[in-house]
PDB file of C-alpha atoms and ligand atoms in Angstrom:
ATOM      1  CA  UNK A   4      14.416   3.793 -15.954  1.00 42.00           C
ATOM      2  CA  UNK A   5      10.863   3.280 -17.994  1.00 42.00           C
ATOM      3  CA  UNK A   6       8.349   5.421 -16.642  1.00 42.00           C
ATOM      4  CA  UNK A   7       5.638   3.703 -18.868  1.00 47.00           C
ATOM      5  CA  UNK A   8       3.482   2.152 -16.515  1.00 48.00           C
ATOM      6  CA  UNK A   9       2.446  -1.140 -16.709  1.00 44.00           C
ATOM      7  CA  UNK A  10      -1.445  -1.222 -18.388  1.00 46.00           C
ATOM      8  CA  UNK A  11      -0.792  -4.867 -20.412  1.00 46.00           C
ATOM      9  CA  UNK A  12      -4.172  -6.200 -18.384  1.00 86.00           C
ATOM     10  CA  UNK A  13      -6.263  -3.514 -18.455  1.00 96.00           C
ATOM     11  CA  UNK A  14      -9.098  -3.390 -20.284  1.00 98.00           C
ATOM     12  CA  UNK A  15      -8.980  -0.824 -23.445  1.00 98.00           C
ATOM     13  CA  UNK A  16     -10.395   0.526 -26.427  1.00 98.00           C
ATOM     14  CA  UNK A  17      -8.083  -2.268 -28.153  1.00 97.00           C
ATOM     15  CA  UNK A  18      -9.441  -4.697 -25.559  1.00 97.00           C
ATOM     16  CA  UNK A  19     -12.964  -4.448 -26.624  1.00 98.00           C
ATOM     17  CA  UNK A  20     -12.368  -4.131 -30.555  1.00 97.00           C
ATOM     18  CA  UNK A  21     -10.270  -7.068 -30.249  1.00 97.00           C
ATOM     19  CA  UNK A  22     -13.445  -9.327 -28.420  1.00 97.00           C
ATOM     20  CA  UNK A  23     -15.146  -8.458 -31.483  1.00 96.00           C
ATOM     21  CA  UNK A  24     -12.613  -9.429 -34.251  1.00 96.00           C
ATOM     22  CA  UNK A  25     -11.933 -12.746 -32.639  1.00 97.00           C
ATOM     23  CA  UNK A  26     -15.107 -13.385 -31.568  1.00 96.00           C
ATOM     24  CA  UNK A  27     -15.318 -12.877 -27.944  1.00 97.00           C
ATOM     25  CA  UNK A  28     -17.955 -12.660 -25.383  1.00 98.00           C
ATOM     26  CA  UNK A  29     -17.437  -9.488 -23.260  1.00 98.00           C
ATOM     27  CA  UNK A  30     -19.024  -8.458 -19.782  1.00 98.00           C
ATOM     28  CA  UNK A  31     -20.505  -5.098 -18.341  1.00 98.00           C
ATOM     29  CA  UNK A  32     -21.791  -4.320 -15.154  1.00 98.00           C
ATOM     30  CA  UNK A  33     -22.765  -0.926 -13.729  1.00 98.00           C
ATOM     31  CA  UNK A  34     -21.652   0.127 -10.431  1.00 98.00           C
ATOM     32  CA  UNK A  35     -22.350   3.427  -8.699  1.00 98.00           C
ATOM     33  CA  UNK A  36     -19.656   3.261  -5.702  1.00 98.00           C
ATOM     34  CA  UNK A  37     -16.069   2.153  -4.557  1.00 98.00           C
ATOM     35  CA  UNK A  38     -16.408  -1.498  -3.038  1.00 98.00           C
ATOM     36  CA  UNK A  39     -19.347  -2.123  -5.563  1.00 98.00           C
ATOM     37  CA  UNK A  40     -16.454  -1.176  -8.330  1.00 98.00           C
ATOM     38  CA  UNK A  41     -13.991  -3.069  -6.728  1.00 98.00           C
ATOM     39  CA  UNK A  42     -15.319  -6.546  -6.366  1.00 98.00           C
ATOM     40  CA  UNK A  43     -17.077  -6.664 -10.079  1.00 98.00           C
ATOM     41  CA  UNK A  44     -13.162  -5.744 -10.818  1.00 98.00           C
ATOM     42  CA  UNK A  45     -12.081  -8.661  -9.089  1.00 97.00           C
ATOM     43  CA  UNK A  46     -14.735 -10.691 -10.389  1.00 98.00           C
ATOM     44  CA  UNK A  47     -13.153 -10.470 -13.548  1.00 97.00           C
ATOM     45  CA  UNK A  48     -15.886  -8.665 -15.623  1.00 98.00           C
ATOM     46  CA  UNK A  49     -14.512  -6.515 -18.200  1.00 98.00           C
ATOM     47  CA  UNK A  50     -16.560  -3.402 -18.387  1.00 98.00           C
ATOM     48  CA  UNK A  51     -18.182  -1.134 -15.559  1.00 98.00           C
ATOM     49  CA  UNK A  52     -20.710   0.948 -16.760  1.00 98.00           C
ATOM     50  CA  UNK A  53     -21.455   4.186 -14.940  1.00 98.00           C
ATOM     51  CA  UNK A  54     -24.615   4.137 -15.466  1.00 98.00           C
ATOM     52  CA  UNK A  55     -27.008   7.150 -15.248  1.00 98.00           C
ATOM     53  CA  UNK A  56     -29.711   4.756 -14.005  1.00 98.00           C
ATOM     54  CA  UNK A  57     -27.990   5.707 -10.539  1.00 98.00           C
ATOM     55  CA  UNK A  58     -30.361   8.328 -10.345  1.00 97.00           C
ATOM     56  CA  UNK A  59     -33.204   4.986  -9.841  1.00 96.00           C
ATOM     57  CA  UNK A  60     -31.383   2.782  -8.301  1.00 97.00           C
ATOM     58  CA  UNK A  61     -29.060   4.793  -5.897  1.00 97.00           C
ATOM     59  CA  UNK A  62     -30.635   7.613  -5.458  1.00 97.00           C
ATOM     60  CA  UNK A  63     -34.579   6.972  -5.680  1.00 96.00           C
ATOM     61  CA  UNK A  64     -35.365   8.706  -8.784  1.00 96.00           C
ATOM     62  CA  UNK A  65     -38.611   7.537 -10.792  1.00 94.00           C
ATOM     63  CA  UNK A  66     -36.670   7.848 -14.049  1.00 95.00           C
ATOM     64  CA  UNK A  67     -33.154   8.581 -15.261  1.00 96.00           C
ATOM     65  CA  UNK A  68     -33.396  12.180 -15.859  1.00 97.00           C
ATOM     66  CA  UNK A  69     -33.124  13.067 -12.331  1.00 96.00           C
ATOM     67  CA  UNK A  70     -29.275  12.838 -12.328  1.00 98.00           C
ATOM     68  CA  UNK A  71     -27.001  15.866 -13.675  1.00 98.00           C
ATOM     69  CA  UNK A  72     -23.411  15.973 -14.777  1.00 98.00           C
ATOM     70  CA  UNK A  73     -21.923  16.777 -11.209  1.00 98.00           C
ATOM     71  CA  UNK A  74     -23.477  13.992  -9.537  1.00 97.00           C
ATOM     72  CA  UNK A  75     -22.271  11.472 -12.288  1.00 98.00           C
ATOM     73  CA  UNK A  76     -18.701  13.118 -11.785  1.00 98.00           C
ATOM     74  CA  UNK A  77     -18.898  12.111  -7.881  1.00 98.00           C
ATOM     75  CA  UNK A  78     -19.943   8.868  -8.657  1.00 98.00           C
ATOM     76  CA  UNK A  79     -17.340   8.241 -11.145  1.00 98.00           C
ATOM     77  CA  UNK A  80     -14.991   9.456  -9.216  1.00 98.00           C
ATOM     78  CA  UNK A  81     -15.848   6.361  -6.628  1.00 98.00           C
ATOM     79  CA  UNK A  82     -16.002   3.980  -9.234  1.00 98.00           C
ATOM     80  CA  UNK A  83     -12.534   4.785 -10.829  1.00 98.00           C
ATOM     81  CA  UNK A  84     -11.240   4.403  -7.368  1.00 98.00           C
ATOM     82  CA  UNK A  85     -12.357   1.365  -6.765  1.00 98.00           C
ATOM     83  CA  UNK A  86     -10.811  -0.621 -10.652  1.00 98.00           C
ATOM     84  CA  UNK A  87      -7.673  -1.890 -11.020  1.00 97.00           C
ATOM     85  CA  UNK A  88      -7.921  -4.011 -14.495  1.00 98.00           C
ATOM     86  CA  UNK A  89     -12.309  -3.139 -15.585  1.00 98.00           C
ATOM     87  CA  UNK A  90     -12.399  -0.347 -18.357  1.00 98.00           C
ATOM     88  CA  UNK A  91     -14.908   2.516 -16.646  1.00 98.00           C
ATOM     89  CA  UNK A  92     -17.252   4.385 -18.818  1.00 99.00           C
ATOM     90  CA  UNK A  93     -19.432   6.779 -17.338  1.00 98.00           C
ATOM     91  CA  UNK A  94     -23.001   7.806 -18.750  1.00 98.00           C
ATOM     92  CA  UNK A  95     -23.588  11.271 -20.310  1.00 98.00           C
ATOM     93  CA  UNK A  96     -26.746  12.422 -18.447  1.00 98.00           C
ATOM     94  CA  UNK A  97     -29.833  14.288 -19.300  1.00 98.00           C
ATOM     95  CA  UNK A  98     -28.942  17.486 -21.059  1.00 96.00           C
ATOM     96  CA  UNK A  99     -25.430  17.321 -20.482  1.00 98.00           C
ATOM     97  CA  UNK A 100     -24.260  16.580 -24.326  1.00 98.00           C
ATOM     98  CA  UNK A 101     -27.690  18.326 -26.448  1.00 96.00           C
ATOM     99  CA  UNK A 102     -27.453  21.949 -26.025  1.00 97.00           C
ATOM    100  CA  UNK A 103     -23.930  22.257 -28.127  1.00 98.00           C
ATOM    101  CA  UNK A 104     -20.947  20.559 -28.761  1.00 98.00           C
ATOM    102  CA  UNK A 105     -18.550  22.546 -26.391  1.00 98.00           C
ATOM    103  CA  UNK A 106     -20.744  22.188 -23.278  1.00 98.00           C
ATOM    104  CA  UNK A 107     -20.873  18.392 -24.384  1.00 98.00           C
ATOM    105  CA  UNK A 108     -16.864  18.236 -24.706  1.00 98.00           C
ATOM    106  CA  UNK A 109     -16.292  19.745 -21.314  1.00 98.00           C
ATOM    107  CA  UNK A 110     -18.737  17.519 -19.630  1.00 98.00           C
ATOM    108  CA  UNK A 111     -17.513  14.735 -21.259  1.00 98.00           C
ATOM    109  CA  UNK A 112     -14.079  15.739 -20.764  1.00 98.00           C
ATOM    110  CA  UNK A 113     -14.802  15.997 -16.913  1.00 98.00           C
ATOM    111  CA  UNK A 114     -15.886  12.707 -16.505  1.00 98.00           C
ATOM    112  CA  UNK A 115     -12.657  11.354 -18.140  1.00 98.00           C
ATOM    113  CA  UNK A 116     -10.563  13.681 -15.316  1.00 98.00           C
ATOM    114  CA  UNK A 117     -12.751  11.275 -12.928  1.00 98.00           C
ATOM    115  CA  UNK A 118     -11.376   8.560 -14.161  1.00 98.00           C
ATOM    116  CA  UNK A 119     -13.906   7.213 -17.024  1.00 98.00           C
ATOM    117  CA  UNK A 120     -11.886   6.057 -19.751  1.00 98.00           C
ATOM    118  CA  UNK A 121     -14.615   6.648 -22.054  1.00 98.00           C
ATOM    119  CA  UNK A 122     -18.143   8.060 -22.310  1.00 98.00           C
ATOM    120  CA  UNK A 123     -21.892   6.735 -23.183  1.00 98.00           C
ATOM    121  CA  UNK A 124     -24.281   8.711 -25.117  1.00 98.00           C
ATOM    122  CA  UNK A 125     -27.599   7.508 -25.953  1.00 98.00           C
ATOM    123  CA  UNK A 126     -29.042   8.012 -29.609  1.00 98.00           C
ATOM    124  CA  UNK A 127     -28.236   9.170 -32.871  1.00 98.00           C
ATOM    125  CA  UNK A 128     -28.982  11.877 -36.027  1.00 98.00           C
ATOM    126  CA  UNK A 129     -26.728  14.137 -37.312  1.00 98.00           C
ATOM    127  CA  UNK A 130     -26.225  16.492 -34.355  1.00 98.00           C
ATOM    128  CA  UNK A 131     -24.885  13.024 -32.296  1.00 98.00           C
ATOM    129  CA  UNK A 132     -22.691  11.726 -34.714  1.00 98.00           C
ATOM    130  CA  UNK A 133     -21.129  14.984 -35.186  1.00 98.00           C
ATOM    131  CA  UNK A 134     -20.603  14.877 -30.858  1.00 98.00           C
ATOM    132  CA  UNK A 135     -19.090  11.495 -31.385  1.00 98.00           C
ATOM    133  CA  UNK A 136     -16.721  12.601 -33.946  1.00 98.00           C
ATOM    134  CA  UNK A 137     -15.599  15.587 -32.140  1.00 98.00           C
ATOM    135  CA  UNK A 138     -15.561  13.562 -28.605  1.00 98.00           C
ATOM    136  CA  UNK A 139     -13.534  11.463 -30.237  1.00 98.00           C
ATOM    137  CA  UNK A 140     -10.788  13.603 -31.493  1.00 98.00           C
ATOM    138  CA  UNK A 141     -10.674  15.044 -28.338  1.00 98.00           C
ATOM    139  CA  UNK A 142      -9.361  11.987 -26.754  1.00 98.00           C
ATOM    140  CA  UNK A 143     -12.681  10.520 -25.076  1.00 98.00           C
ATOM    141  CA  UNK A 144     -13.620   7.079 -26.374  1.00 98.00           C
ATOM    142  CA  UNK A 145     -17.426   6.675 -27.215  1.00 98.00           C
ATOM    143  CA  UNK A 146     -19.725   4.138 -26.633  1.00 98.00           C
ATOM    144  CA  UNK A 147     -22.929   4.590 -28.986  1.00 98.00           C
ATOM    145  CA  UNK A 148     -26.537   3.663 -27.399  1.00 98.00           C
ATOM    146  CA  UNK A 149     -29.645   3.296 -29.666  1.00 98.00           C
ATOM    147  CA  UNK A 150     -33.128   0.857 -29.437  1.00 98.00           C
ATOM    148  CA  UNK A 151     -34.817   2.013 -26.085  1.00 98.00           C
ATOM    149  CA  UNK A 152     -32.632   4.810 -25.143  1.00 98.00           C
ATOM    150  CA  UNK A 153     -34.692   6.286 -21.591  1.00 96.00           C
ATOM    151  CA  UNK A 154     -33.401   9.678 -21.618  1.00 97.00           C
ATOM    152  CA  UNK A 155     -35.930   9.613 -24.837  1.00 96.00           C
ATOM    153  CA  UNK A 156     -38.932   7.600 -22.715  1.00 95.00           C
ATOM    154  CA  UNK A 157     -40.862  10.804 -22.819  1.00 95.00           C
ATOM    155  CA  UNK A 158     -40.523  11.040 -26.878  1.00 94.00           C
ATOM    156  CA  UNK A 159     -40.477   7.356 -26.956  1.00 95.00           C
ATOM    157  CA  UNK A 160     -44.152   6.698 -25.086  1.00 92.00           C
ATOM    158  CA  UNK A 161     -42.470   4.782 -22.101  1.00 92.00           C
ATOM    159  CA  UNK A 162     -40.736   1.623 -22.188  1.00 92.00           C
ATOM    160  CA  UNK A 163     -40.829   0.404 -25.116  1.00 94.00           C
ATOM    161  CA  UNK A 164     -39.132  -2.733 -27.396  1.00 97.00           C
ATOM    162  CA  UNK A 165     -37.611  -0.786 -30.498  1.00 97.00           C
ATOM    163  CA  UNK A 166     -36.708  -1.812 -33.730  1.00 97.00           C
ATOM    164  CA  UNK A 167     -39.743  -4.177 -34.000  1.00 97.00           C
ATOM    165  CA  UNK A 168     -40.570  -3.872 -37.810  1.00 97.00           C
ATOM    166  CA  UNK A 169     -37.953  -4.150 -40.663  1.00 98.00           C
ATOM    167  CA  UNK A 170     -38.198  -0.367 -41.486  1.00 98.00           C
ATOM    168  CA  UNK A 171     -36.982   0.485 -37.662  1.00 98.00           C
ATOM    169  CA  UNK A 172     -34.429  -2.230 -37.792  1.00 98.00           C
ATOM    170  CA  UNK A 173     -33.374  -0.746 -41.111  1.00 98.00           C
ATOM    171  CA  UNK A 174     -33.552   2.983 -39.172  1.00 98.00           C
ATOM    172  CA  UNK A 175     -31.363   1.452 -36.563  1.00 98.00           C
ATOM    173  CA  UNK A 176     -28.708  -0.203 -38.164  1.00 98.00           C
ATOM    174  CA  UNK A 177     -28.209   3.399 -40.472  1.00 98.00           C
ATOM    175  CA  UNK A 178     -28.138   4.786 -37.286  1.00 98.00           C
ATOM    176  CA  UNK A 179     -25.656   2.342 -35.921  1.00 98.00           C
ATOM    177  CA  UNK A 180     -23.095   2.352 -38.919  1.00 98.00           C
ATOM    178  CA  UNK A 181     -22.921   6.238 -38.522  1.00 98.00           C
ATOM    179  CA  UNK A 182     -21.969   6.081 -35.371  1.00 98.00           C
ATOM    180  CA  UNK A 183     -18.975   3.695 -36.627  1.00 98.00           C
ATOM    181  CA  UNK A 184     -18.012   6.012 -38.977  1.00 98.00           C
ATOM    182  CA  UNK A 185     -18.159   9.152 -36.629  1.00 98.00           C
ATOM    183  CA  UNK A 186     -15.389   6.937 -33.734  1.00 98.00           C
ATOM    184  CA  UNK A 187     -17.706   4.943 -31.668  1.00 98.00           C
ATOM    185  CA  UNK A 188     -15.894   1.756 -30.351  1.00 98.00           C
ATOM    186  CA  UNK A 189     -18.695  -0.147 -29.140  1.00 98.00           C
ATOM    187  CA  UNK A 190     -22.733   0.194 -29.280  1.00 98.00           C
ATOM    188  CA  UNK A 191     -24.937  -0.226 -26.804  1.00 98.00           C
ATOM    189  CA  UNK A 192     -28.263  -2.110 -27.997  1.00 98.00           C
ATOM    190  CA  UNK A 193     -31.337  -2.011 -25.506  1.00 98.00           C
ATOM    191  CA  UNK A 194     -34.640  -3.774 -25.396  1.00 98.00           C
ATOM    192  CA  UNK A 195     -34.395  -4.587 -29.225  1.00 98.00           C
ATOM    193  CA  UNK A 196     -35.217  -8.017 -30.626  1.00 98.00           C
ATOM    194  CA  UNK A 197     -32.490  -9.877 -30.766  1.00 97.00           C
ATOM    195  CA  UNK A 198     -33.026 -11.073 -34.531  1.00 98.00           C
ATOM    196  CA  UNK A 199     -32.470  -7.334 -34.729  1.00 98.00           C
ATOM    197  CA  UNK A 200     -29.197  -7.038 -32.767  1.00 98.00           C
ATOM    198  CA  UNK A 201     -27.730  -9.895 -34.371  1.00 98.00           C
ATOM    199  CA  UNK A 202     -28.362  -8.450 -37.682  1.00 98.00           C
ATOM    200  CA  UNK A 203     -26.894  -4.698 -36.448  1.00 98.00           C
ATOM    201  CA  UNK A 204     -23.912  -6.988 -34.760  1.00 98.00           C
ATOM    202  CA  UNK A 205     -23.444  -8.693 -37.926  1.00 98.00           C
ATOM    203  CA  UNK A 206     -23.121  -5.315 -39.887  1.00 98.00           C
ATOM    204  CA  UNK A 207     -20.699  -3.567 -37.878  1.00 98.00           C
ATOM    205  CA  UNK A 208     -17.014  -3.346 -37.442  1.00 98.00           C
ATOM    206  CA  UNK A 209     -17.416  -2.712 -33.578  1.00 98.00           C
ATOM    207  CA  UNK A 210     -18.661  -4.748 -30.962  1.00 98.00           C
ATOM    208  CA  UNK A 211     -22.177  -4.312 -29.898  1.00 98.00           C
ATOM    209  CA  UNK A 212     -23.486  -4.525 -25.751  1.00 98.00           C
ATOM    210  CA  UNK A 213     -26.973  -5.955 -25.264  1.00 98.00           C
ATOM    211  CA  UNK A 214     -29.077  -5.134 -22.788  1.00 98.00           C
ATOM    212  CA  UNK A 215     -32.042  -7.056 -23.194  1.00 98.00           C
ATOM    213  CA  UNK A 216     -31.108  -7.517 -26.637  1.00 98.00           C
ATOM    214  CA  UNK A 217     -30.585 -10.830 -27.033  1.00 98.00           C
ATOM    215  CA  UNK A 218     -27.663 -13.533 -27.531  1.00 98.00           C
ATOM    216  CA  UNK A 219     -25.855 -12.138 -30.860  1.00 98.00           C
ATOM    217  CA  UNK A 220     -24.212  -9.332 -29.501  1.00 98.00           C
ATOM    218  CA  UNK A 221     -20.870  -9.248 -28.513  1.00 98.00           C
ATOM    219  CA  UNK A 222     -21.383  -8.275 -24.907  1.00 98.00           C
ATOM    220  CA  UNK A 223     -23.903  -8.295 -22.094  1.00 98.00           C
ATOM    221  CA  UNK A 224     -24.527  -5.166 -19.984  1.00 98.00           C
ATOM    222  CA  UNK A 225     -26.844  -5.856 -17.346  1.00 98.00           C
ATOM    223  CA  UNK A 226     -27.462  -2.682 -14.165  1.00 98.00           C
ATOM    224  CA  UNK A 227     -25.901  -4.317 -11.128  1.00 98.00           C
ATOM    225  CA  UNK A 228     -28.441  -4.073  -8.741  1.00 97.00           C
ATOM    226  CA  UNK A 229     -30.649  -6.370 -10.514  1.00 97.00           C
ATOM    227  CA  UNK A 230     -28.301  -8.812 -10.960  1.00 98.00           C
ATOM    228  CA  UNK A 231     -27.487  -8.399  -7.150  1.00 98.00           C
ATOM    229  CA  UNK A 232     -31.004  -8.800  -6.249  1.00 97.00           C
ATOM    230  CA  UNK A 233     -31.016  -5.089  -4.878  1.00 97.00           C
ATOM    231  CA  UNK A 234     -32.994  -2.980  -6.550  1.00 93.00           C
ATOM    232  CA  UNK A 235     -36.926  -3.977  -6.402  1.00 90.00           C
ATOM    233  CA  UNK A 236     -39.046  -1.179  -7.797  1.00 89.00           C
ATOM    234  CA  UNK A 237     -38.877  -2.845 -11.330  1.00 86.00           C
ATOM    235  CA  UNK A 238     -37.111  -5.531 -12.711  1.00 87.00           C
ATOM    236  CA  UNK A 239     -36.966  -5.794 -16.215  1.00 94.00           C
ATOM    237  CA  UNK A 240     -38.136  -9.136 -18.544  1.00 94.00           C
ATOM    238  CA  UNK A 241     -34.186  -9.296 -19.912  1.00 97.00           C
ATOM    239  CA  UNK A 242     -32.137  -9.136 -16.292  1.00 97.00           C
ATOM    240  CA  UNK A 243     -31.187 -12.179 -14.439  1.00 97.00           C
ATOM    241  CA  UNK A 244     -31.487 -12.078 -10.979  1.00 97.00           C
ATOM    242  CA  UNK A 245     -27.587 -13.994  -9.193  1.00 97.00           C
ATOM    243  CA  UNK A 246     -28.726 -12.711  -5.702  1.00 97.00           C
ATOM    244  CA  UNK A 247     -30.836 -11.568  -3.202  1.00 97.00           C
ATOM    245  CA  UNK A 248     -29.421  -8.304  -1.605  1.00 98.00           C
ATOM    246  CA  UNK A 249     -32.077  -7.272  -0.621  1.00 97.00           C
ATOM    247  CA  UNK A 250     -33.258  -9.955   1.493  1.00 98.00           C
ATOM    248  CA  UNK A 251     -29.350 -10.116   2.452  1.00 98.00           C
ATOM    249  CA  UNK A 252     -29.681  -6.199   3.776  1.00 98.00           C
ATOM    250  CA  UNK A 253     -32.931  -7.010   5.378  1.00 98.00           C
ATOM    251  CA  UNK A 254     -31.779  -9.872   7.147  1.00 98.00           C
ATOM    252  CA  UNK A 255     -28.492  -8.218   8.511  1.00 98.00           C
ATOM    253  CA  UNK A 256     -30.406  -5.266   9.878  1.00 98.00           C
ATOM    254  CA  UNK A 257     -33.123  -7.175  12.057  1.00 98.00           C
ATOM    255  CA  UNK A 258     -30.486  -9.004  13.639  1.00 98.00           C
ATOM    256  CA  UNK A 259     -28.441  -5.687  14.391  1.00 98.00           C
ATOM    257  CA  UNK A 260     -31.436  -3.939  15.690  1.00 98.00           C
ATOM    258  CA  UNK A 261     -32.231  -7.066  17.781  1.00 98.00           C
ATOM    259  CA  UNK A 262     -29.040  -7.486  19.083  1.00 98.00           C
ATOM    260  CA  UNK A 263     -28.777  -3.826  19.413  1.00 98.00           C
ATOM    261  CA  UNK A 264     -32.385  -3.773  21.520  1.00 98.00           C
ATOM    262  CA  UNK A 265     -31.012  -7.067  23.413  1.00 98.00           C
ATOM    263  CA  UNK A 266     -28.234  -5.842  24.220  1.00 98.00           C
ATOM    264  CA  UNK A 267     -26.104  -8.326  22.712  1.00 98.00           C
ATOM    265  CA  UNK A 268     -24.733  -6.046  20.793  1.00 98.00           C
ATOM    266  CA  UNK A 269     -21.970  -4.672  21.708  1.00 98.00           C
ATOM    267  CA  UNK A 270     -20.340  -7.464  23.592  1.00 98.00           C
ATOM    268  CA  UNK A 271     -16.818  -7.505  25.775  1.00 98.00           C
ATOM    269  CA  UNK A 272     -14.933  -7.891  22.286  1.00 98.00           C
ATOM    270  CA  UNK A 273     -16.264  -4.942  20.610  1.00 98.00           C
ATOM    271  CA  UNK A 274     -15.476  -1.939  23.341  1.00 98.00           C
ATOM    272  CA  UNK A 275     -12.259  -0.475  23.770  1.00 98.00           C
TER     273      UNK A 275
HETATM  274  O1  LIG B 326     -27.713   3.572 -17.207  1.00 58.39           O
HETATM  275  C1  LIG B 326     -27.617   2.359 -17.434  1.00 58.39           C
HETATM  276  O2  LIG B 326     -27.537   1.557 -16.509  1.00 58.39           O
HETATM  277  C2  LIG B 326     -27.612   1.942 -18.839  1.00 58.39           C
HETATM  278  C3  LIG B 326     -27.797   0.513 -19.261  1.00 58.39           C
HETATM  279  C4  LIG B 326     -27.341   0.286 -20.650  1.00 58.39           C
HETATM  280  C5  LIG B 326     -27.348  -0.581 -18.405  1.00 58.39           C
HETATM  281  O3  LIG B 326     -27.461   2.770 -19.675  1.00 58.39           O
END
């Protein structure tokens, strides 16, 4: 009897070269927990990003660099539970891949033991594309990230559009073919014109992910609580808004506490 199991849907490394090569639009949604996971998996969208922005949106942060590696190993731990067919790839936090390349492995390797099949780090430069290389050939599938990359907001001057003249575009796209060459599978574009991303997209082998990038790239990543309607500190120029959650949660908890404050709630049906 096989013991191979049976993976032919699932979304893979293959998966998202192959959207590229015959020109297909991909999606990618970040999710933070188990149900969240599990409905954007039935939903059909092909990517879930772990996203380190968790640390603004689920956990009140001002900024992403209030998460660490052990809290992005609980929450992809959730999020792996929750997938059947989406391809999960967790976000490298703050400081968890730049002091050296062993530290970076082992982190990196930790979220794949959670159930990532693959890892995002943001930026590029020698040191980077030497990580990717050597995540790489340790089995963990890479997904680059340049143009605004907010672990670098500080260095950056806050958020900012990148790659707005044709010397950063230029910058960009050396930074993006190194990445290729070092094992990345798919890039990550943020808050970059999207004359610039379709140029990039145009120049690389692998698929590129906007995020407020524009229409050119191969897929669309957008964080799922705006999309939801969730998540109302900020909303960003580039993110649709499908829902109103928040509203939604608002709603649902005036009419418990009423009830509750009524009295209608509970009623003969809900008591054992
Ligand atoms: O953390 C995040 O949500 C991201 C974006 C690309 C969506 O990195």
């Amino acid at each position: 009897m096989s013991t191979a199991m049976n993976t032919a849907k699932t979304v893979t490394v293959k998966t998202v070269r192959k959207f590229k090569d015959e020109g297909k639009k991909f999606s990618m949604l970040t999710a933070y927990d188990y149900s969240t996971a599990k409905y954007i998996d039935e939903a059909g969208v092909d990517m879930i990003l772990v996203g380190d922005s968790l640390a603004m949106t689920a956990l009140g942060y001002e900024s992403t660099h209030g998460v660490g590696i052990e809290e992005m190993k609980i929450f992809t731990k959730a999020v792996a539970r929750g997938v059947k067919r989406t391809m999960v790839i967790a976000d490298m936090p703050f400081l968890s891949y730049h002091t050296d390349i062993p530290t970076a492995i082992k982190n990196g390797g930790e979220l794949i033991r959670c159930g990532a099949k693959g890892v995002k780090i943001e930026g590029g430069g020698e040191y980077i594309n030497e990580l990717v290389k050597r995540l790489t050939e340790s089995g963990i599938p890479v997904v680059g990230h340049l143009g605004f990359t907010p672990q670098f907001m500080h260095t950056l001057g806050g958020y900012r559009v990148q790659g707005k003249t044709d010397e950063a575009v230029e910058q960009i796209l050396t930074s993006a073919k190194a990445l290729e060459k070092a094992g990345a599978f798919a890039l990550v574009l943020e808050m970059v014109p999207e004359q610039c991303a379709k140029y990039i997209t145009e120049n690389l082998q692998i698929p590129t992910i906007s995020c407020g990038a524009g229409r050119f790239c191969t897929g669309q990543v957008l964080v799922c609580d705006d999309v939801f309607g969730k998540y109302s500190d900020m909303t960003p120029k580039f993110a649709r808004k499908y829902g109103d959650m928040k509203s939604f949660i608002i709603d649902c908890a005036k009419r418990f506490d009423a009830d509750v404050k009524s009295g209608a709630f509970p009623s003969a049906n809900e008591v054992f």
